[in-house]
XYZ file of N, CA and C in Angstrom:
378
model
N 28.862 52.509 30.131
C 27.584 52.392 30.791
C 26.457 52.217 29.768
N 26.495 52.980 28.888
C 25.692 52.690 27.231
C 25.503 51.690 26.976
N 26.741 50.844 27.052
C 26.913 49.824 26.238
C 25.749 48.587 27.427
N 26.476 48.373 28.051
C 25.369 47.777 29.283
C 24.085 47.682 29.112
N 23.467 49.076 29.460
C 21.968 49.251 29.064
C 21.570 48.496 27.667
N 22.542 48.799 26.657
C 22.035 48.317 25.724
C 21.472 47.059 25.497
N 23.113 46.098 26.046
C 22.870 44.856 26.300
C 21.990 44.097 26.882
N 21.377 44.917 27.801
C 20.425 44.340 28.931
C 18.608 44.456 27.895
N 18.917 46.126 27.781
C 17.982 46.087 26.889
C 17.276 44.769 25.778
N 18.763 44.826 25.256
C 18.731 43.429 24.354
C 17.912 41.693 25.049
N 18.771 41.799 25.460
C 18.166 40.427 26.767
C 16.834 40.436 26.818
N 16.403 41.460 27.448
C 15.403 42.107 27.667
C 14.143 41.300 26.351
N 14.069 42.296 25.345
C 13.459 42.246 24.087
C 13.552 40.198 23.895
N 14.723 39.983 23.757
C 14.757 38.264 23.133
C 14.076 37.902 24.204
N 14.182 37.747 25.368
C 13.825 36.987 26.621
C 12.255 36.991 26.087
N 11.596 38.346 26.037
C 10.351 38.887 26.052
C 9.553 37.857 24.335
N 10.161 37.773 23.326
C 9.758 37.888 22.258
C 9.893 36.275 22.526
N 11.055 35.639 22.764
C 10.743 33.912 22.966
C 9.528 33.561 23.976
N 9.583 34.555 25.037
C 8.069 34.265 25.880
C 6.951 34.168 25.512
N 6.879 34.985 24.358
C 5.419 35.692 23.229
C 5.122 33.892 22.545
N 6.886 33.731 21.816
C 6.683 32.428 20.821
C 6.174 31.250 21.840
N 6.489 31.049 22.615
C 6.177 30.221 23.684
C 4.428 29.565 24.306
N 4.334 31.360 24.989
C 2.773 30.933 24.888
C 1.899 30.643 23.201
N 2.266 31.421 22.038
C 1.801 30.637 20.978
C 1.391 29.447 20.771
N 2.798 29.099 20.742
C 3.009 27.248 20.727
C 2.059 26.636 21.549
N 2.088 26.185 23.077
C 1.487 26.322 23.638
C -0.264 26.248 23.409
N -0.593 27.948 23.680
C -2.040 27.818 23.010
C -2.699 27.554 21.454
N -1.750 27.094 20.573
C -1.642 26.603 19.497
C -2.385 25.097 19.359
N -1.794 24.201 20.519
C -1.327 22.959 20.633
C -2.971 22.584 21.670
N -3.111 23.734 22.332
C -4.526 23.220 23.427
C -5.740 23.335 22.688
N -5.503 24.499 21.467
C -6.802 24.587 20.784
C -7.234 23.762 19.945
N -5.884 23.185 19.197
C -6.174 22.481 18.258
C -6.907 20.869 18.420
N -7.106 20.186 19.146
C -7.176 19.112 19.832
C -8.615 19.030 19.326
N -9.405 19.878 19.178
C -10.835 19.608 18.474
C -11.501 19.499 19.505
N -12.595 19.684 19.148
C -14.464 19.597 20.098
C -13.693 18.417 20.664
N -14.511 17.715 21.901
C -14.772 16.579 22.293
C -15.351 15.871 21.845
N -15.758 14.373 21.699
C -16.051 13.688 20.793
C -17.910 13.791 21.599
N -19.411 13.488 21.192
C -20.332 13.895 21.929
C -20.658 11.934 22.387
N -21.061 12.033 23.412
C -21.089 10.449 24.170
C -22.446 10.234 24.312
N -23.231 9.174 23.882
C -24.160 9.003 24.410
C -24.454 7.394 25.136
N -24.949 7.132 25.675
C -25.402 6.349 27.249
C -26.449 5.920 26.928
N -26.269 4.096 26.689
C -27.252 3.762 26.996
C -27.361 2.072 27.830
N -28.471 1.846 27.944
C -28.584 0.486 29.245
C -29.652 -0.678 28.052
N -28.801 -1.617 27.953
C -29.479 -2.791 26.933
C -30.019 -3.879 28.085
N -31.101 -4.454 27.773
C -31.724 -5.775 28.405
C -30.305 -7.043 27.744
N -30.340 -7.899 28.456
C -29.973 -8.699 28.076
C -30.693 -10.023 27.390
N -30.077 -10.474 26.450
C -30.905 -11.686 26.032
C -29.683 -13.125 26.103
N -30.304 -14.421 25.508
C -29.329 -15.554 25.243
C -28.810 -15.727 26.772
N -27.220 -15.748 26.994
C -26.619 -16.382 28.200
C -26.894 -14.676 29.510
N -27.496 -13.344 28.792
C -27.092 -12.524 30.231
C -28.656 -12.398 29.756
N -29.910 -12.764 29.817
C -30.894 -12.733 29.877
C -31.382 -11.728 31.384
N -31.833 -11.345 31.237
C -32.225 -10.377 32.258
C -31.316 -9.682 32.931
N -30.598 -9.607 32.377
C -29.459 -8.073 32.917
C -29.500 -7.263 32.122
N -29.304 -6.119 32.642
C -28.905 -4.878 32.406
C -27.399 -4.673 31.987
N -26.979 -3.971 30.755
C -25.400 -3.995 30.064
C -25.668 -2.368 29.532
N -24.563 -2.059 30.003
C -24.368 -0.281 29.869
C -23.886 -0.274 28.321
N -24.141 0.475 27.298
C -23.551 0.815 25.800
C -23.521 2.117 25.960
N -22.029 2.548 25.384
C -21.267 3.859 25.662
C -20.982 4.234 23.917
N -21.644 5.337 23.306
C -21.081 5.272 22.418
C -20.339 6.731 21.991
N -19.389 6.939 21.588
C -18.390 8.032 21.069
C -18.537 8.526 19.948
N -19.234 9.857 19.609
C -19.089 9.621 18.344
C -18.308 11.100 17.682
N -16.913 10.557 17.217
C -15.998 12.062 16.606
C -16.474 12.485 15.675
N -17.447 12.057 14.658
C -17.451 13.149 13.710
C -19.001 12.005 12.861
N -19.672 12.938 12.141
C -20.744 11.881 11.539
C -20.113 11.513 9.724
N -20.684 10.898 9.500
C -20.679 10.160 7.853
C -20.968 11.494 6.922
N -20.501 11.747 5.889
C -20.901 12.259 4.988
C -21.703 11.826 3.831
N -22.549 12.657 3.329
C -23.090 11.938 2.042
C -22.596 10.752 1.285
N -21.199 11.308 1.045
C -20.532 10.397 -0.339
C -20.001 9.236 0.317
N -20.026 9.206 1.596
C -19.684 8.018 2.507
C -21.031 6.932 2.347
N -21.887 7.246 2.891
C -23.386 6.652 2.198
C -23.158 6.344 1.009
N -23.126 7.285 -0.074
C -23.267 6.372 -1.666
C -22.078 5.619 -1.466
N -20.913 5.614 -1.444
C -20.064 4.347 -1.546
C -20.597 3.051 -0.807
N -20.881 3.094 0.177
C -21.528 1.800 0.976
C -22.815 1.208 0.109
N -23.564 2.069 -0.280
C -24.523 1.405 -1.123
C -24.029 1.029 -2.589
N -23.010 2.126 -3.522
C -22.508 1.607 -4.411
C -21.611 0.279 -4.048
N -20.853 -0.091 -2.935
C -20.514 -1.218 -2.592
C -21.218 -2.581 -2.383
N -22.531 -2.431 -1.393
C -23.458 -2.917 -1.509
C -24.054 -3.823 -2.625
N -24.130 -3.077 -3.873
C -24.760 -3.157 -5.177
C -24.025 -3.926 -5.554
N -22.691 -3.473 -6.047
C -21.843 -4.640 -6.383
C -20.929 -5.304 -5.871
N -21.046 -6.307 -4.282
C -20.670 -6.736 -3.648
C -21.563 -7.580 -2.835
N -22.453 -7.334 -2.620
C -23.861 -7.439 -1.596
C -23.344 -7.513 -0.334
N -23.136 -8.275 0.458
C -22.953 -8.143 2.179
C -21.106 -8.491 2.238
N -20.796 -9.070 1.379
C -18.889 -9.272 1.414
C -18.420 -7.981 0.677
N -18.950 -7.105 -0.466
C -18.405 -5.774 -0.756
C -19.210 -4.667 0.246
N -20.083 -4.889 1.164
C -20.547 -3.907 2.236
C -19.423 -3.825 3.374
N -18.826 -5.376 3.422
C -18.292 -5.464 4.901
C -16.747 -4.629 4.264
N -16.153 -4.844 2.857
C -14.890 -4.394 2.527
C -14.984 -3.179 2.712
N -15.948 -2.599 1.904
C -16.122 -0.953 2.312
C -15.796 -0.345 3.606
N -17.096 -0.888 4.473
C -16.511 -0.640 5.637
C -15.326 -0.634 6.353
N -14.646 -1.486 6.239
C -13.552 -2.243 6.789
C -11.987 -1.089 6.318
N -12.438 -0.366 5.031
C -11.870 0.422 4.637
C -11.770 1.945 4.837
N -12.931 2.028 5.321
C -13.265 3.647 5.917
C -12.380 4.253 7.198
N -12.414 5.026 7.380
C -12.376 5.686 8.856
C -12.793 5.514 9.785
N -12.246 5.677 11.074
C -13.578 5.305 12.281
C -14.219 6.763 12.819
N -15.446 7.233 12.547
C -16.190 8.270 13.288
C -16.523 8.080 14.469
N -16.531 6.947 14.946
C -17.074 6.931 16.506
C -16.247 5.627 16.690
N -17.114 4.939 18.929
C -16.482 3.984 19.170
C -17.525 3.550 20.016
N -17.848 2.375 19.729
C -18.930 1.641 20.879
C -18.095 0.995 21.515
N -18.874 0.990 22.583
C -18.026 -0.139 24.031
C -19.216 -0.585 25.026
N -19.629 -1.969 25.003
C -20.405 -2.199 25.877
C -19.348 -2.567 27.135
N -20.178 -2.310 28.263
C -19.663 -2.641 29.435
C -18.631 -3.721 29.565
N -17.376 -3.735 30.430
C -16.756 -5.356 30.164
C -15.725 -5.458 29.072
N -15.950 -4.320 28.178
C -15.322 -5.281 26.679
C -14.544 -3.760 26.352
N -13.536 -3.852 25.760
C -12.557 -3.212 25.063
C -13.921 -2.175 23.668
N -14.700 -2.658 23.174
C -15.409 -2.109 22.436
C -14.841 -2.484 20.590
N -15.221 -1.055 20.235
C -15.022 -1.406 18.562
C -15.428 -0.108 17.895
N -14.338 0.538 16.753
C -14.646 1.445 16.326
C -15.762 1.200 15.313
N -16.520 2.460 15.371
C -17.784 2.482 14.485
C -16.979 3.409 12.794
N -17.709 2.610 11.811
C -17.085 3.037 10.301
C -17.929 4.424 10.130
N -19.495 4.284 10.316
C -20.106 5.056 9.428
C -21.627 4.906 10.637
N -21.581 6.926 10.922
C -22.652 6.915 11.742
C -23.362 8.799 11.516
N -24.696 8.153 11.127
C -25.535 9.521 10.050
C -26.735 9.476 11.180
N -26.730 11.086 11.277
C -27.512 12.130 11.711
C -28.839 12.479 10.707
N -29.782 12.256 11.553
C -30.791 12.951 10.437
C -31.799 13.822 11.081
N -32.160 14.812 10.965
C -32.595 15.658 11.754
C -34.410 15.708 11.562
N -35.231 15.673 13.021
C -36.148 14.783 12.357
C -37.617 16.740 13.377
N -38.541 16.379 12.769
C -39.342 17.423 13.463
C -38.994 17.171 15.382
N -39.111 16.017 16.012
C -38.950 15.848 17.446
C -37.248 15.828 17.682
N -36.461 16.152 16.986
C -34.938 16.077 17.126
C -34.142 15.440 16.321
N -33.606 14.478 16.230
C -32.940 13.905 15.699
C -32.523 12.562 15.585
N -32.227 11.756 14.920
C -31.915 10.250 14.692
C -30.945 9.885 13.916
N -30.168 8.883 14.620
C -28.532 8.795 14.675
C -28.901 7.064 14.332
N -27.896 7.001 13.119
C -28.001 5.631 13.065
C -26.472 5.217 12.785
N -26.246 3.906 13.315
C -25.014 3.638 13.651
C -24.635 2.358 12.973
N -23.218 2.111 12.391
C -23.118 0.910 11.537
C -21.082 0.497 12.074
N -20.932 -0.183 12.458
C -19.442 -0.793 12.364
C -18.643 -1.427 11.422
């Protein structure tokens, strides 16, 4: 009869301790996923062939530019002028994603925050 209890006991404990590892994993896997990316909304006039319409721009942005992201683009810049600006870019990461209405969109390379007395100003480059 000892022996039983024991066994069950046993069961018991593993059953319990893989349940523990379980939810871990689990809430491991939901946290990690990061902030949401922050979206901002906006409505462009149209010019050329959609001249007077209205076109929705959606933009995504995961994470902003860092300093040393800036000096490389301008050290690129310098010695490249607009064909070593576009390589740079072209080479970076994507921090965000524009998408005008209609269109599949396009990841953004490099997009800086600057924090201003009325809030803030976000400038955006692909």
């Amino acid at each position: 009869m000892r022996l039983i209890e024991t066994v069950k006991t046993h069961k018991l404990v593993v059953g319990s301790l893989l349940l523990i590892a379980l939810l871990m994993f689990v809430s491991t896997l939901a946290f990690s996923r990061g902030p949401k990316p922050e979206t901002i909304e906006a409505s462009a006039m149209g010019t050329g062939t959609q001249l007077g319409q209205m076109i929705g721009v959606t933009l995504d942005i995961y994470d902003f530019s860092t300093p040393e992201d800036r000096q490389n683009l301008v050290d690129a810049f310098t010695k490249g002028q607009n064909q070593g600006l576009t390589n740079a870019l072209s080479k970076m990461k994507a921090v965000g994603h524009c998408s005008i209405t209609g269109t599949l969109g396009y990841d953004v390379s490099y997009i800086r925050m600057t924090n201003t007395p009325t809030g803030r100003k976000d400038r955006v480059r692909d």
